[in-house]
Amino acid sequence: MKCRKCDAKAVINMRQHRLALCRDHFIEWIVESTARFIEKYDMFTLDDRVLVAVSGGKDSLALWDVLYKLGYHADGLYINLGIDGGFGYSKTSLQKIEQFMSTRSDLHLEVVDVPAVYGAPVNVAAEATSHGAGKPCSICGLTKRHIMNRVAREGGYDVVATGHNLDDEAAVLLGNTLRWQIGYLTRQGPVLPASEDGLVRKVKPFCRFYERETAAYSLLSGIDYVEDECPYAVGARTIYHKEILNQMEEHSRGAKLQFYLTFLQAKEQGIFQAADDSVELTPCSKCGQPTTAAGYCAFCRLWDKVRED
Ligand code: Q46
Ligand code: ZN
Ligand code: ZN
């Protein structure tokens, strides 16, 4: 199969777009489409300071690479969760990020070491509290959100960007829809606006790319990334939802993209407006970050408990 734009051999065929492209034109397509999505959803401008959450995986490194190419002022944030999983997951992740940075000039990385700063790896914290019931994911998510917001506020960043792709977003959407979690559905989308109470704007510039596209971008761009998933991702409900969506995609090309885009349209048309449950946030009396709780926020209560044990 030939590239749609030149005579070279196509390396990828995106059936949902009826678009086959060669290496160079595919890389160009990803970069240009990202720029278009950033503009379309009003994510940020060239004047903004962007903090990219990088895990060492294909999506976040590809995102950082694209923003770098587009000339955005994008710094990285790596949160060391202290997860080993028998193969040094967190350690390998940081190595891949450092390797990525060594071949690009003027990149800046903030590193937050969870065990050093807060007293324990997230999986140990999960065992020490009833919160996780064995799985560290809810504690891990809470901790990552807290740290991203703290670092962004302290560093004067305008926006936090994450590498979530369409497969991630469609899986979360399916989960939220199956349980009609209106609060989550109301907040899901390419942009989570900043709140006056101190939540920094969050954006997902890759939310319209299939996972195979971000993986292909990384491979074709020579980005070396951590291929192993976090050991705790195994058996996660989102993985099950991804499998269901993959089956749907096999039967009907573009099903995932359509599911996500029609959701965004429905939201724009006001389907969840009446249910908008925006809540009042107040500053946590310990760390000062916005919380719905009175007194200490969930993050501070959790990590205080971990340190007590
Ligand atoms: S939440 Fe759970 Fe992930 Fe944290 S513990 Fe690993 S799988 S990294 S996105
Ligand atoms: Zn071409
Ligand atoms: Zn707090």
PDB file of C-alpha atoms and ligand atoms in Angstrom:
ATOM      1  CA  MET A   1       0.000   0.000   0.000  1.00  0.00           C
ATOM      2  CA  LYS A   2       1.245   3.456  -0.902  1.00  0.00           C
ATOM      3  CA  CYS A   3       1.251   6.632   1.150  1.00  0.00           C
ATOM      4  CA  ARG A   4      -1.679   8.920   0.368  1.00  0.00           C
ATOM      5  CA  LYS A   5       0.674  11.900   0.061  1.00  0.00           C
ATOM      6  CA  CYS A   6       3.718  10.529  -1.769  1.00  0.00           C
ATOM      7  CA  ASP A   7       4.970   7.461  -3.609  1.00  0.00           C
ATOM      8  CA  ALA A   8       6.654   5.880  -0.619  1.00  0.00           C
ATOM      9  CA  LYS A   9       5.411   2.701   1.000  1.00  0.00           C
ATOM     10  CA  ALA A  10       2.800   3.257   3.713  1.00  0.00           C
ATOM     11  CA  VAL A  11       3.845   2.122   7.198  1.00  0.00           C
ATOM     12  CA  ILE A  12       0.426   2.570   8.784  1.00  0.00           C
ATOM     13  CA  ASN A  13      -3.124   2.325   7.565  1.00  0.00           C
ATOM     14  CA  MET A  14      -5.624   4.187   9.741  1.00  0.00           C
ATOM     15  CA  ARG A  15      -8.810   2.514   8.620  1.00  0.00           C
ATOM     16  CA  GLN A  16     -11.077   4.837  10.548  1.00  0.00           C
ATOM     17  CA  HIS A  17      -9.690   7.803   8.594  1.00  0.00           C
ATOM     18  CA  ARG A  18      -9.178   5.811   5.364  1.00  0.00           C
ATOM     19  CA  LEU A  19      -5.641   7.136   5.507  1.00  0.00           C
ATOM     20  CA  ALA A  20      -2.417   5.233   4.798  1.00  0.00           C
ATOM     21  CA  LEU A  21       0.831   7.132   5.289  1.00  0.00           C
ATOM     22  CA  CYS A  22       4.571   6.628   4.994  1.00  0.00           C
ATOM     23  CA  ARG A  23       6.848   7.201   7.977  1.00  0.00           C
ATOM     24  CA  ASP A  24       7.572  10.876   7.355  1.00  0.00           C
ATOM     25  CA  HIS A  25       4.013  11.812   6.472  1.00  0.00           C
ATOM     26  CA  PHE A  26       2.638   9.895   9.447  1.00  0.00           C
ATOM     27  CA  ILE A  27       4.961  11.722  11.848  1.00  0.00           C
ATOM     28  CA  GLU A  28       3.965  15.009  10.229  1.00  0.00           C
ATOM     29  CA  TRP A  29       0.268  14.050  10.491  1.00  0.00           C
ATOM     30  CA  ILE A  30       0.561  13.353  14.243  1.00  0.00           C
ATOM     31  CA  VAL A  31       2.347  16.648  14.878  1.00  0.00           C
ATOM     32  CA  GLU A  32      -0.079  18.697  12.787  1.00  0.00           C
ATOM     33  CA  SER A  33      -3.166  16.985  14.187  1.00  0.00           C
ATOM     34  CA  THR A  34      -1.939  17.597  17.745  1.00  0.00           C
ATOM     35  CA  ALA A  35      -1.508  21.293  16.949  1.00  0.00           C
ATOM     36  CA  ARG A  36      -5.052  21.320  15.546  1.00  0.00           C
ATOM     37  CA  PHE A  37      -6.559  19.627  18.622  1.00  0.00           C
ATOM     38  CA  ILE A  38      -4.715  22.024  20.955  1.00  0.00           C
ATOM     39  CA  GLU A  39      -6.266  24.921  19.075  1.00  0.00           C
ATOM     40  CA  LYS A  40      -9.703  23.376  18.600  1.00  0.00           C
ATOM     41  CA  TYR A  41     -10.170  22.638  22.285  1.00  0.00           C
ATOM     42  CA  ASP A  42      -8.433  25.834  23.340  1.00  0.00           C
ATOM     43  CA  MET A  43      -5.907  23.937  25.452  1.00  0.00           C
ATOM     44  CA  PHE A  44      -2.995  26.389  25.631  1.00  0.00           C
ATOM     45  CA  THR A  45      -0.980  28.831  23.563  1.00  0.00           C
ATOM     46  CA  LEU A  46       2.698  29.374  22.801  1.00  0.00           C
ATOM     47  CA  ASP A  47       2.792  31.865  25.682  1.00  0.00           C
ATOM     48  CA  ASP A  48       1.651  29.338  28.270  1.00  0.00           C
ATOM     49  CA  ARG A  49       3.933  27.262  30.455  1.00  0.00           C
ATOM     50  CA  VAL A  50       2.970  23.620  30.124  1.00  0.00           C
ATOM     51  CA  LEU A  51       3.825  20.868  32.587  1.00  0.00           C
ATOM     52  CA  VAL A  52       3.771  17.466  30.861  1.00  0.00           C
ATOM     53  CA  ALA A  53       3.278  14.483  33.151  1.00  0.00           C
ATOM     54  CA  VAL A  54       5.790  11.926  31.849  1.00  0.00           C
ATOM     55  CA  SER A  55       5.803   8.315  32.969  1.00  0.00           C
ATOM     56  CA  GLY A  56       8.424   6.957  30.563  1.00  0.00           C
ATOM     57  CA  GLY A  57       5.681   5.232  28.528  1.00  0.00           C
ATOM     58  CA  LYS A  58       5.024   5.751  24.824  1.00  0.00           C
ATOM     59  CA  ASP A  59       2.164   8.227  25.137  1.00  0.00           C
ATOM     60  CA  SER A  60       3.722  10.739  27.496  1.00  0.00           C
ATOM     61  CA  LEU A  61       7.125  10.718  25.784  1.00  0.00           C
ATOM     62  CA  ALA A  62       5.475  11.070  22.365  1.00  0.00           C
ATOM     63  CA  LEU A  63       3.430  13.985  23.693  1.00  0.00           C
ATOM     64  CA  TRP A  64       6.483  15.719  25.115  1.00  0.00           C
ATOM     65  CA  ASP A  65       8.279  15.183  21.794  1.00  0.00           C
ATOM     66  CA  VAL A  66       5.412  16.650  19.760  1.00  0.00           C
ATOM     67  CA  LEU A  67       5.050  19.698  22.034  1.00  0.00           C
ATOM     68  CA  TYR A  68       8.814  20.209  21.812  1.00  0.00           C
ATOM     69  CA  LYS A  69       8.679  20.081  18.015  1.00  0.00           C
ATOM     70  CA  LEU A  70       5.779  22.529  17.963  1.00  0.00           C
ATOM     71  CA  GLY A  71       7.797  25.003  20.025  1.00  0.00           C
ATOM     72  CA  TYR A  72       5.684  25.009  23.169  1.00  0.00           C
ATOM     73  CA  HIS A  73       7.288  25.813  26.484  1.00  0.00           C
ATOM     74  CA  ALA A  74       6.803  22.332  27.920  1.00  0.00           C
ATOM     75  CA  ASP A  75       8.622  21.014  30.986  1.00  0.00           C
ATOM     76  CA  GLY A  76       8.293  17.435  32.195  1.00  0.00           C
ATOM     77  CA  LEU A  77       7.129  16.110  35.553  1.00  0.00           C
ATOM     78  CA  TYR A  78       8.114  12.618  36.609  1.00  0.00           C
ATOM     79  CA  ILE A  79       6.527  11.184  39.729  1.00  0.00           C
ATOM     80  CA  ASN A  80       8.542   8.322  41.120  1.00  0.00           C
ATOM     81  CA  LEU A  81       5.908   6.084  42.697  1.00  0.00           C
ATOM     82  CA  GLY A  82       8.537   3.702  44.059  1.00  0.00           C
ATOM     83  CA  ILE A  83       6.988   0.701  42.309  1.00  0.00           C
ATOM     84  CA  ASP A  84       9.420  -2.112  41.621  1.00  0.00           C
ATOM     85  CA  GLY A  85       7.243  -5.018  40.492  1.00  0.00           C
ATOM     86  CA  GLY A  86      10.259  -7.304  40.368  1.00  0.00           C
ATOM     87  CA  PHE A  87      11.792  -5.521  37.386  1.00  0.00           C
ATOM     88  CA  GLY A  88      12.442  -2.015  38.693  1.00  0.00           C
ATOM     89  CA  TYR A  89       9.412  -0.425  36.967  1.00  0.00           C
ATOM     90  CA  SER A  90       9.850   3.089  38.402  1.00  0.00           C
ATOM     91  CA  LYS A  91      13.637   3.034  38.005  1.00  0.00           C
ATOM     92  CA  THR A  92      13.478   1.957  34.368  1.00  0.00           C
ATOM     93  CA  SER A  93      10.883   4.647  33.687  1.00  0.00           C
ATOM     94  CA  LEU A  94      13.203   7.416  34.867  1.00  0.00           C
ATOM     95  CA  GLN A  95      16.082   5.986  32.829  1.00  0.00           C
ATOM     96  CA  LYS A  96      13.990   6.102  29.645  1.00  0.00           C
ATOM     97  CA  ILE A  97      13.000   9.701  30.349  1.00  0.00           C
ATOM     98  CA  GLU A  98      16.621  10.724  30.915  1.00  0.00           C
ATOM     99  CA  GLN A  99      17.625   8.975  27.708  1.00  0.00           C
ATOM    100  CA  PHE A 100      14.878  10.861  25.829  1.00  0.00           C
ATOM    101  CA  MET A 101      16.066  14.180  27.267  1.00  0.00           C
ATOM    102  CA  SER A 102      19.708  13.535  26.417  1.00  0.00           C
ATOM    103  CA  THR A 103      18.925  13.725  22.698  1.00  0.00           C
ATOM    104  CA  ARG A 104      16.929  16.968  22.895  1.00  0.00           C
ATOM    105  CA  SER A 105      18.327  20.257  24.091  1.00  0.00           C
ATOM    106  CA  ASP A 106      16.916  22.546  26.770  1.00  0.00           C
ATOM    107  CA  LEU A 107      14.367  20.180  28.252  1.00  0.00           C
ATOM    108  CA  HIS A 108      13.649  20.561  31.932  1.00  0.00           C
ATOM    109  CA  LEU A 109      12.318  17.799  34.209  1.00  0.00           C
ATOM    110  CA  GLU A 110      10.806  18.096  37.666  1.00  0.00           C
ATOM    111  CA  VAL A 111      11.093  14.892  39.673  1.00  0.00           C
ATOM    112  CA  VAL A 112       9.016  14.092  42.748  1.00  0.00           C
ATOM    113  CA  ASP A 113      10.143  11.047  44.646  1.00  0.00           C
ATOM    114  CA  VAL A 114       7.097   9.729  46.524  1.00  0.00           C
ATOM    115  CA  PRO A 115       8.920   7.405  48.971  1.00  0.00           C
ATOM    116  CA  ALA A 116      11.477  10.104  49.838  1.00  0.00           C
ATOM    117  CA  VAL A 117       8.986  12.959  50.188  1.00  0.00           C
ATOM    118  CA  TYR A 118       5.946  11.188  51.613  1.00  0.00           C
ATOM    119  CA  GLY A 119       7.491   8.195  53.361  1.00  0.00           C
ATOM    120  CA  ALA A 120       6.556   5.108  51.338  1.00  0.00           C
ATOM    121  CA  PRO A 121       6.081   3.718  47.816  1.00  0.00           C
ATOM    122  CA  VAL A 122       2.414   3.888  46.756  1.00  0.00           C
ATOM    123  CA  ASN A 123       1.991   0.102  46.932  1.00  0.00           C
ATOM    124  CA  VAL A 124       3.275   0.057  50.529  1.00  0.00           C
ATOM    125  CA  ALA A 125       0.973   2.981  51.339  1.00  0.00           C
ATOM    126  CA  ALA A 126      -1.942   0.966  49.949  1.00  0.00           C
ATOM    127  CA  GLU A 127      -1.138  -1.958  52.217  1.00  0.00           C
ATOM    128  CA  ALA A 128      -0.924   0.336  55.218  1.00  0.00           C
ATOM    129  CA  THR A 129      -4.410   1.750  54.760  1.00  0.00           C
ATOM    130  CA  SER A 130      -7.805   0.244  54.131  1.00  0.00           C
ATOM    131  CA  HIS A 131      -8.054   2.562  51.149  1.00  0.00           C
ATOM    132  CA  GLY A 132      -6.529   0.297  48.542  1.00  0.00           C
ATOM    133  CA  ALA A 133      -7.838  -3.124  49.539  1.00  0.00           C
ATOM    134  CA  GLY A 134      -4.677  -4.612  48.046  1.00  0.00           C
ATOM    135  CA  LYS A 135      -4.636  -2.600  44.814  1.00  0.00           C
ATOM    136  CA  PRO A 136      -2.666   0.642  45.008  1.00  0.00           C
ATOM    137  CA  CYS A 137      -4.433   2.276  42.049  1.00  0.00           C
ATOM    138  CA  SER A 138      -6.863   4.514  43.910  1.00  0.00           C
ATOM    139  CA  ILE A 139      -4.117   5.776  46.244  1.00  0.00           C
ATOM    140  CA  CYS A 140      -1.768   6.108  43.309  1.00  0.00           C
ATOM    141  CA  GLY A 141      -4.303   8.143  41.309  1.00  0.00           C
ATOM    142  CA  LEU A 142      -5.052  10.416  44.257  1.00  0.00           C
ATOM    143  CA  THR A 143      -1.332  10.900  44.896  1.00  0.00           C
ATOM    144  CA  LYS A 144      -0.499  11.654  41.256  1.00  0.00           C
ATOM    145  CA  ARG A 145      -3.342  14.193  40.929  1.00  0.00           C
ATOM    146  CA  HIS A 146      -2.251  15.920  44.135  1.00  0.00           C
ATOM    147  CA  ILE A 147       1.418  16.110  43.122  1.00  0.00           C
ATOM    148  CA  MET A 148       0.682  17.291  39.562  1.00  0.00           C
ATOM    149  CA  ASN A 149      -1.457  20.114  40.902  1.00  0.00           C
ATOM    150  CA  ARG A 150       1.024  21.051  43.621  1.00  0.00           C
ATOM    151  CA  VAL A 151       4.035  21.157  41.277  1.00  0.00           C
ATOM    152  CA  ALA A 152       2.047  23.106  38.668  1.00  0.00           C
ATOM    153  CA  ARG A 153       0.912  25.690  41.225  1.00  0.00           C
ATOM    154  CA  GLU A 154       4.283  26.054  42.885  1.00  0.00           C
ATOM    155  CA  GLY A 155       6.095  26.293  39.563  1.00  0.00           C
ATOM    156  CA  GLY A 156       3.665  28.817  38.089  1.00  0.00           C
ATOM    157  CA  TYR A 157       2.550  26.538  35.223  1.00  0.00           C
ATOM    158  CA  ASP A 158      -0.608  27.447  33.308  1.00  0.00           C
ATOM    159  CA  VAL A 159      -1.609  23.933  32.428  1.00  0.00           C
ATOM    160  CA  VAL A 160      -0.867  20.255  33.096  1.00  0.00           C
ATOM    161  CA  ALA A 161      -0.838  18.007  30.007  1.00  0.00           C
ATOM    162  CA  THR A 162      -1.162  14.230  30.162  1.00  0.00           C
ATOM    163  CA  GLY A 163      -0.616  11.655  27.412  1.00  0.00           C
ATOM    164  CA  HIS A 164      -4.013   9.915  27.613  1.00  0.00           C
ATOM    165  CA  ASN A 165      -4.946   8.502  24.220  1.00  0.00           C
ATOM    166  CA  LEU A 166      -8.309   7.616  22.693  1.00  0.00           C
ATOM    167  CA  ASP A 167      -8.198   4.027  23.954  1.00  0.00           C
ATOM    168  CA  ASP A 168      -7.713   5.315  27.512  1.00  0.00           C
ATOM    169  CA  GLU A 169     -10.445   7.910  27.197  1.00  0.00           C
ATOM    170  CA  ALA A 170     -12.962   5.598  25.512  1.00  0.00           C
ATOM    171  CA  ALA A 171     -12.349   2.928  28.184  1.00  0.00           C
ATOM    172  CA  VAL A 172     -12.919   5.421  31.001  1.00  0.00           C
ATOM    173  CA  LEU A 173     -15.996   6.706  29.188  1.00  0.00           C
ATOM    174  CA  LEU A 174     -17.374   3.186  28.847  1.00  0.00           C
ATOM    175  CA  GLY A 175     -16.809   2.557  32.563  1.00  0.00           C
ATOM    176  CA  ASN A 176     -18.465   5.833  33.539  1.00  0.00           C
ATOM    177  CA  THR A 177     -21.372   5.188  31.193  1.00  0.00           C
ATOM    178  CA  LEU A 178     -21.992   1.639  32.375  1.00  0.00           C
ATOM    179  CA  ARG A 179     -22.475   2.996  35.873  1.00  0.00           C
ATOM    180  CA  TRP A 180     -23.939   6.347  34.731  1.00  0.00           C
ATOM    181  CA  GLN A 181     -21.505   8.251  36.862  1.00  0.00           C
ATOM    182  CA  ILE A 182     -22.819  11.652  35.957  1.00  0.00           C
ATOM    183  CA  GLY A 183     -20.257  13.561  38.041  1.00  0.00           C
ATOM    184  CA  TYR A 184     -17.359  11.872  36.232  1.00  0.00           C
ATOM    185  CA  LEU A 185     -19.064  12.168  32.844  1.00  0.00           C
ATOM    186  CA  THR A 186     -19.566  15.892  33.374  1.00  0.00           C
ATOM    187  CA  ARG A 187     -15.859  16.365  34.024  1.00  0.00           C
ATOM    188  CA  GLN A 188     -14.531  14.003  31.343  1.00  0.00           C
ATOM    189  CA  GLY A 189     -13.174  15.633  28.197  1.00  0.00           C
ATOM    190  CA  PRO A 190     -10.066  17.003  26.475  1.00  0.00           C
ATOM    191  CA  VAL A 191      -9.920  19.936  28.910  1.00  0.00           C
ATOM    192  CA  LEU A 192     -10.640  20.177  32.605  1.00  0.00           C
ATOM    193  CA  PRO A 193     -10.726  23.925  33.237  1.00  0.00           C
ATOM    194  CA  ALA A 194      -8.879  25.541  36.105  1.00  0.00           C
ATOM    195  CA  SER A 195     -10.982  26.339  39.122  1.00  0.00           C
ATOM    196  CA  GLU A 196     -10.829  29.533  41.102  1.00  0.00           C
ATOM    197  CA  ASP A 197     -10.076  27.494  44.196  1.00  0.00           C
ATOM    198  CA  GLY A 198      -6.680  26.395  42.905  1.00  0.00           C
ATOM    199  CA  LEU A 199      -7.086  23.433  40.577  1.00  0.00           C
ATOM    200  CA  VAL A 200      -4.782  23.941  37.620  1.00  0.00           C
ATOM    201  CA  ARG A 201      -6.174  23.433  34.089  1.00  0.00           C
ATOM    202  CA  LYS A 202      -5.635  19.884  32.767  1.00  0.00           C
ATOM    203  CA  VAL A 203      -5.536  18.898  29.123  1.00  0.00           C
ATOM    204  CA  LYS A 204      -5.177  15.761  26.997  1.00  0.00           C
ATOM    205  CA  PRO A 205      -3.829  16.718  23.559  1.00  0.00           C
ATOM    206  CA  PHE A 206      -3.643  13.052  22.416  1.00  0.00           C
ATOM    207  CA  CYS A 207      -7.214  12.116  23.319  1.00  0.00           C
ATOM    208  CA  ARG A 208      -8.194  11.626  19.674  1.00  0.00           C
ATOM    209  CA  PHE A 209      -5.312   9.334  18.708  1.00  0.00           C
ATOM    210  CA  TYR A 210      -5.663   5.568  18.847  1.00  0.00           C
ATOM    211  CA  GLU A 211      -3.123   3.814  21.043  1.00  0.00           C
ATOM    212  CA  ARG A 212      -1.584   2.121  18.008  1.00  0.00           C
ATOM    213  CA  GLU A 213      -0.972   5.563  16.525  1.00  0.00           C
ATOM    214  CA  THR A 214       0.905   6.910  19.537  1.00  0.00           C
ATOM    215  CA  ALA A 215       2.865   3.643  19.724  1.00  0.00           C
ATOM    216  CA  ALA A 216       3.712   3.895  16.018  1.00  0.00           C
ATOM    217  CA  TYR A 217       4.739   7.527  16.452  1.00  0.00           C
ATOM    218  CA  SER A 218       7.170   6.596  19.240  1.00  0.00           C
ATOM    219  CA  LEU A 219       8.628   3.644  17.350  1.00  0.00           C
ATOM    220  CA  LEU A 220       9.005   5.545  14.078  1.00  0.00           C
ATOM    221  CA  SER A 221      10.539   8.526  15.884  1.00  0.00           C
ATOM    222  CA  GLY A 222      13.087   6.312  17.609  1.00  0.00           C
ATOM    223  CA  ILE A 223      11.746   7.046  21.094  1.00  0.00           C
ATOM    224  CA  ASP A 224      12.745   4.301  23.481  1.00  0.00           C
ATOM    225  CA  TYR A 225      10.011   3.878  26.090  1.00  0.00           C
ATOM    226  CA  VAL A 226       9.055   1.517  28.914  1.00  0.00           C
ATOM    227  CA  GLU A 227       7.053  -1.203  27.268  1.00  0.00           C
ATOM    228  CA  ASP A 228       6.085  -2.981  30.448  1.00  0.00           C
ATOM    229  CA  GLU A 229       2.903  -1.742  32.019  1.00  0.00           C
ATOM    230  CA  CYS A 230       2.852  -0.955  35.699  1.00  0.00           C
ATOM    231  CA  PRO A 231       2.580  -4.382  37.391  1.00  0.00           C
ATOM    232  CA  TYR A 232      -0.659  -3.266  39.070  1.00  0.00           C
ATOM    233  CA  ALA A 233      -2.376  -2.486  35.762  1.00  0.00           C
ATOM    234  CA  VAL A 234      -2.991  -6.215  35.278  1.00  0.00           C
ATOM    235  CA  GLY A 235      -6.641  -7.027  35.781  1.00  0.00           C
ATOM    236  CA  ALA A 236      -7.683  -3.389  35.991  1.00  0.00           C
ATOM    237  CA  ARG A 237     -11.232  -2.747  34.887  1.00  0.00           C
ATOM    238  CA  THR A 238     -10.116  -0.273  32.219  1.00  0.00           C
ATOM    239  CA  ILE A 239      -8.170  -3.084  30.521  1.00  0.00           C
ATOM    240  CA  TYR A 240     -11.341  -5.146  30.337  1.00  0.00           C
ATOM    241  CA  HIS A 241     -13.169  -2.153  28.872  1.00  0.00           C
ATOM    242  CA  LYS A 242     -10.382  -1.665  26.340  1.00  0.00           C
ATOM    243  CA  GLU A 243     -10.812  -5.262  25.193  1.00  0.00           C
ATOM    244  CA  ILE A 244     -14.549  -4.772  24.700  1.00  0.00           C
ATOM    245  CA  LEU A 245     -13.902  -1.609  22.687  1.00  0.00           C
ATOM    246  CA  ASN A 246     -11.269  -3.407  20.590  1.00  0.00           C
ATOM    247  CA  GLN A 247     -13.881  -6.014  19.693  1.00  0.00           C
ATOM    248  CA  MET A 248     -16.317  -3.285  18.738  1.00  0.00           C
ATOM    249  CA  GLU A 249     -13.650  -1.621  16.635  1.00  0.00           C
ATOM    250  CA  GLU A 250     -13.006  -4.877  14.810  1.00  0.00           C
ATOM    251  CA  HIS A 251     -16.614  -5.099  13.769  1.00  0.00           C
ATOM    252  CA  SER A 252     -17.017  -1.474  12.959  1.00  0.00           C
ATOM    253  CA  ARG A 253     -14.015   0.661  12.144  1.00  0.00           C
ATOM    254  CA  GLY A 254     -13.932   3.981  13.913  1.00  0.00           C
ATOM    255  CA  ALA A 255     -16.285   2.751  16.668  1.00  0.00           C
ATOM    256  CA  LYS A 256     -14.020   4.001  19.458  1.00  0.00           C
ATOM    257  CA  LEU A 257     -13.520   7.404  17.952  1.00  0.00           C
ATOM    258  CA  GLN A 258     -17.214   7.747  17.260  1.00  0.00           C
ATOM    259  CA  PHE A 259     -18.130   6.735  20.810  1.00  0.00           C
ATOM    260  CA  TYR A 260     -15.843   9.411  22.235  1.00  0.00           C
ATOM    261  CA  LEU A 261     -16.637  12.186  19.759  1.00  0.00           C
ATOM    262  CA  THR A 262     -20.407  11.740  19.940  1.00  0.00           C
ATOM    263  CA  PHE A 263     -20.108  11.869  23.738  1.00  0.00           C
ATOM    264  CA  LEU A 264     -18.279  15.211  23.456  1.00  0.00           C
ATOM    265  CA  GLN A 265     -20.968  16.463  21.084  1.00  0.00           C
ATOM    266  CA  ALA A 266     -23.769  15.376  23.386  1.00  0.00           C
ATOM    267  CA  LYS A 267     -22.020  17.127  26.233  1.00  0.00           C
ATOM    268  CA  GLU A 268     -21.712  20.297  24.216  1.00  0.00           C
ATOM    269  CA  GLN A 269     -25.420  20.112  23.481  1.00  0.00           C
ATOM    270  CA  GLY A 270     -26.010  20.221  27.214  1.00  0.00           C
ATOM    271  CA  ILE A 271     -26.950  16.626  28.001  1.00  0.00           C
ATOM    272  CA  PHE A 272     -25.336  16.803  31.434  1.00  0.00           C
ATOM    273  CA  GLN A 273     -26.018  20.424  32.212  1.00  0.00           C
ATOM    274  CA  ALA A 274     -28.894  19.873  34.596  1.00  0.00           C
ATOM    275  CA  ALA A 275     -26.749  17.365  36.439  1.00  0.00           C
ATOM    276  CA  ASP A 276     -23.755  19.637  36.791  1.00  0.00           C
ATOM    277  CA  ASP A 277     -22.807  18.935  40.361  1.00  0.00           C
ATOM    278  CA  SER A 278     -19.977  21.426  40.701  1.00  0.00           C
ATOM    279  CA  VAL A 279     -19.058  21.477  44.338  1.00  0.00           C
ATOM    280  CA  GLU A 280     -17.502  24.080  46.553  1.00  0.00           C
ATOM    281  CA  LEU A 281     -13.838  23.558  47.243  1.00  0.00           C
ATOM    282  CA  THR A 282     -11.943  24.938  50.211  1.00  0.00           C
ATOM    283  CA  PRO A 283      -8.217  24.898  50.901  1.00  0.00           C
ATOM    284  CA  CYS A 284      -6.943  21.915  52.898  1.00  0.00           C
ATOM    285  CA  SER A 285      -5.833  23.175  56.309  1.00  0.00           C
ATOM    286  CA  LYS A 286      -2.571  21.255  55.993  1.00  0.00           C
ATOM    287  CA  CYS A 287      -1.300  21.496  52.396  1.00  0.00           C
ATOM    288  CA  GLY A 288      -3.475  24.333  51.104  1.00  0.00           C
ATOM    289  CA  GLN A 289      -4.664  22.503  47.984  1.00  0.00           C
ATOM    290  CA  PRO A 290      -8.382  22.663  47.141  1.00  0.00           C
ATOM    291  CA  THR A 291     -10.564  19.917  48.604  1.00  0.00           C
ATOM    292  CA  THR A 292     -14.238  19.087  49.104  1.00  0.00           C
ATOM    293  CA  ALA A 293     -13.485  17.848  52.610  1.00  0.00           C
ATOM    294  CA  ALA A 294     -13.582  20.079  55.680  1.00  0.00           C
ATOM    295  CA  GLY A 295     -10.158  20.250  57.351  1.00  0.00           C
ATOM    296  CA  TYR A 296      -7.523  17.975  55.832  1.00  0.00           C
ATOM    297  CA  CYS A 297      -7.827  16.812  52.199  1.00  0.00           C
ATOM    298  CA  ALA A 298      -7.990  13.100  51.277  1.00  0.00           C
ATOM    299  CA  PHE A 299      -4.315  13.153  50.252  1.00  0.00           C
ATOM    300  CA  CYS A 300      -3.113  14.543  53.589  1.00  0.00           C
ATOM    301  CA  ARG A 301      -5.341  12.207  55.611  1.00  0.00           C
ATOM    302  CA  LEU A 302      -4.082   9.232  53.631  1.00  0.00           C
ATOM    303  CA  TRP A 303      -0.381   9.982  53.883  1.00  0.00           C
ATOM    304  CA  ASP A 304      -0.668  10.945  57.572  1.00  0.00           C
ATOM    305  CA  LYS A 305      -2.159   7.526  58.186  1.00  0.00           C
ATOM    306  CA  VAL A 306       0.613   5.783  56.206  1.00  0.00           C
ATOM    307  CA  ARG A 307       3.250   7.540  58.289  1.00  0.00           C
ATOM    308  CA  GLU A 308       1.472   6.719  61.570  1.00  0.00           C
ATOM    309  CA  ASP A 309       1.553   2.964  60.866  1.00  0.00           C
TER     310      ASP A 309
HETATM  311  S1  Q46 B   1      -2.702   3.739  38.963  1.00  0.00           S
HETATM  312 FE1  Q46 B   1      -2.334   1.577  39.364  1.00  0.00          FE
HETATM  313 FE2  Q46 B   1      -1.473   3.036  37.270  1.00  0.00          FE
HETATM  314 FE3  Q46 B   1      -0.593   3.659  39.700  1.00  0.00          FE
HETATM  315  S2  Q46 B   1      -0.487   1.644  40.618  1.00  0.00           S
HETATM  316 FE4  Q46 B   1       0.228   1.394  38.528  1.00  0.00          FE
HETATM  317  S3  Q46 B   1      -1.623   0.790  37.427  1.00  0.00           S
HETATM  318  S4  Q46 B   1       0.625   3.460  37.910  1.00  0.00           S
HETATM  319  S5  Q46 B   1      -1.976   4.328  35.579  1.00  0.00           S
HETATM  320 ZN    ZN B   2       4.413   9.896   2.218  1.00  0.00          ZN
HETATM  321 ZN    ZN B   3      -3.981  18.458  52.061  1.00  0.00          ZN
END
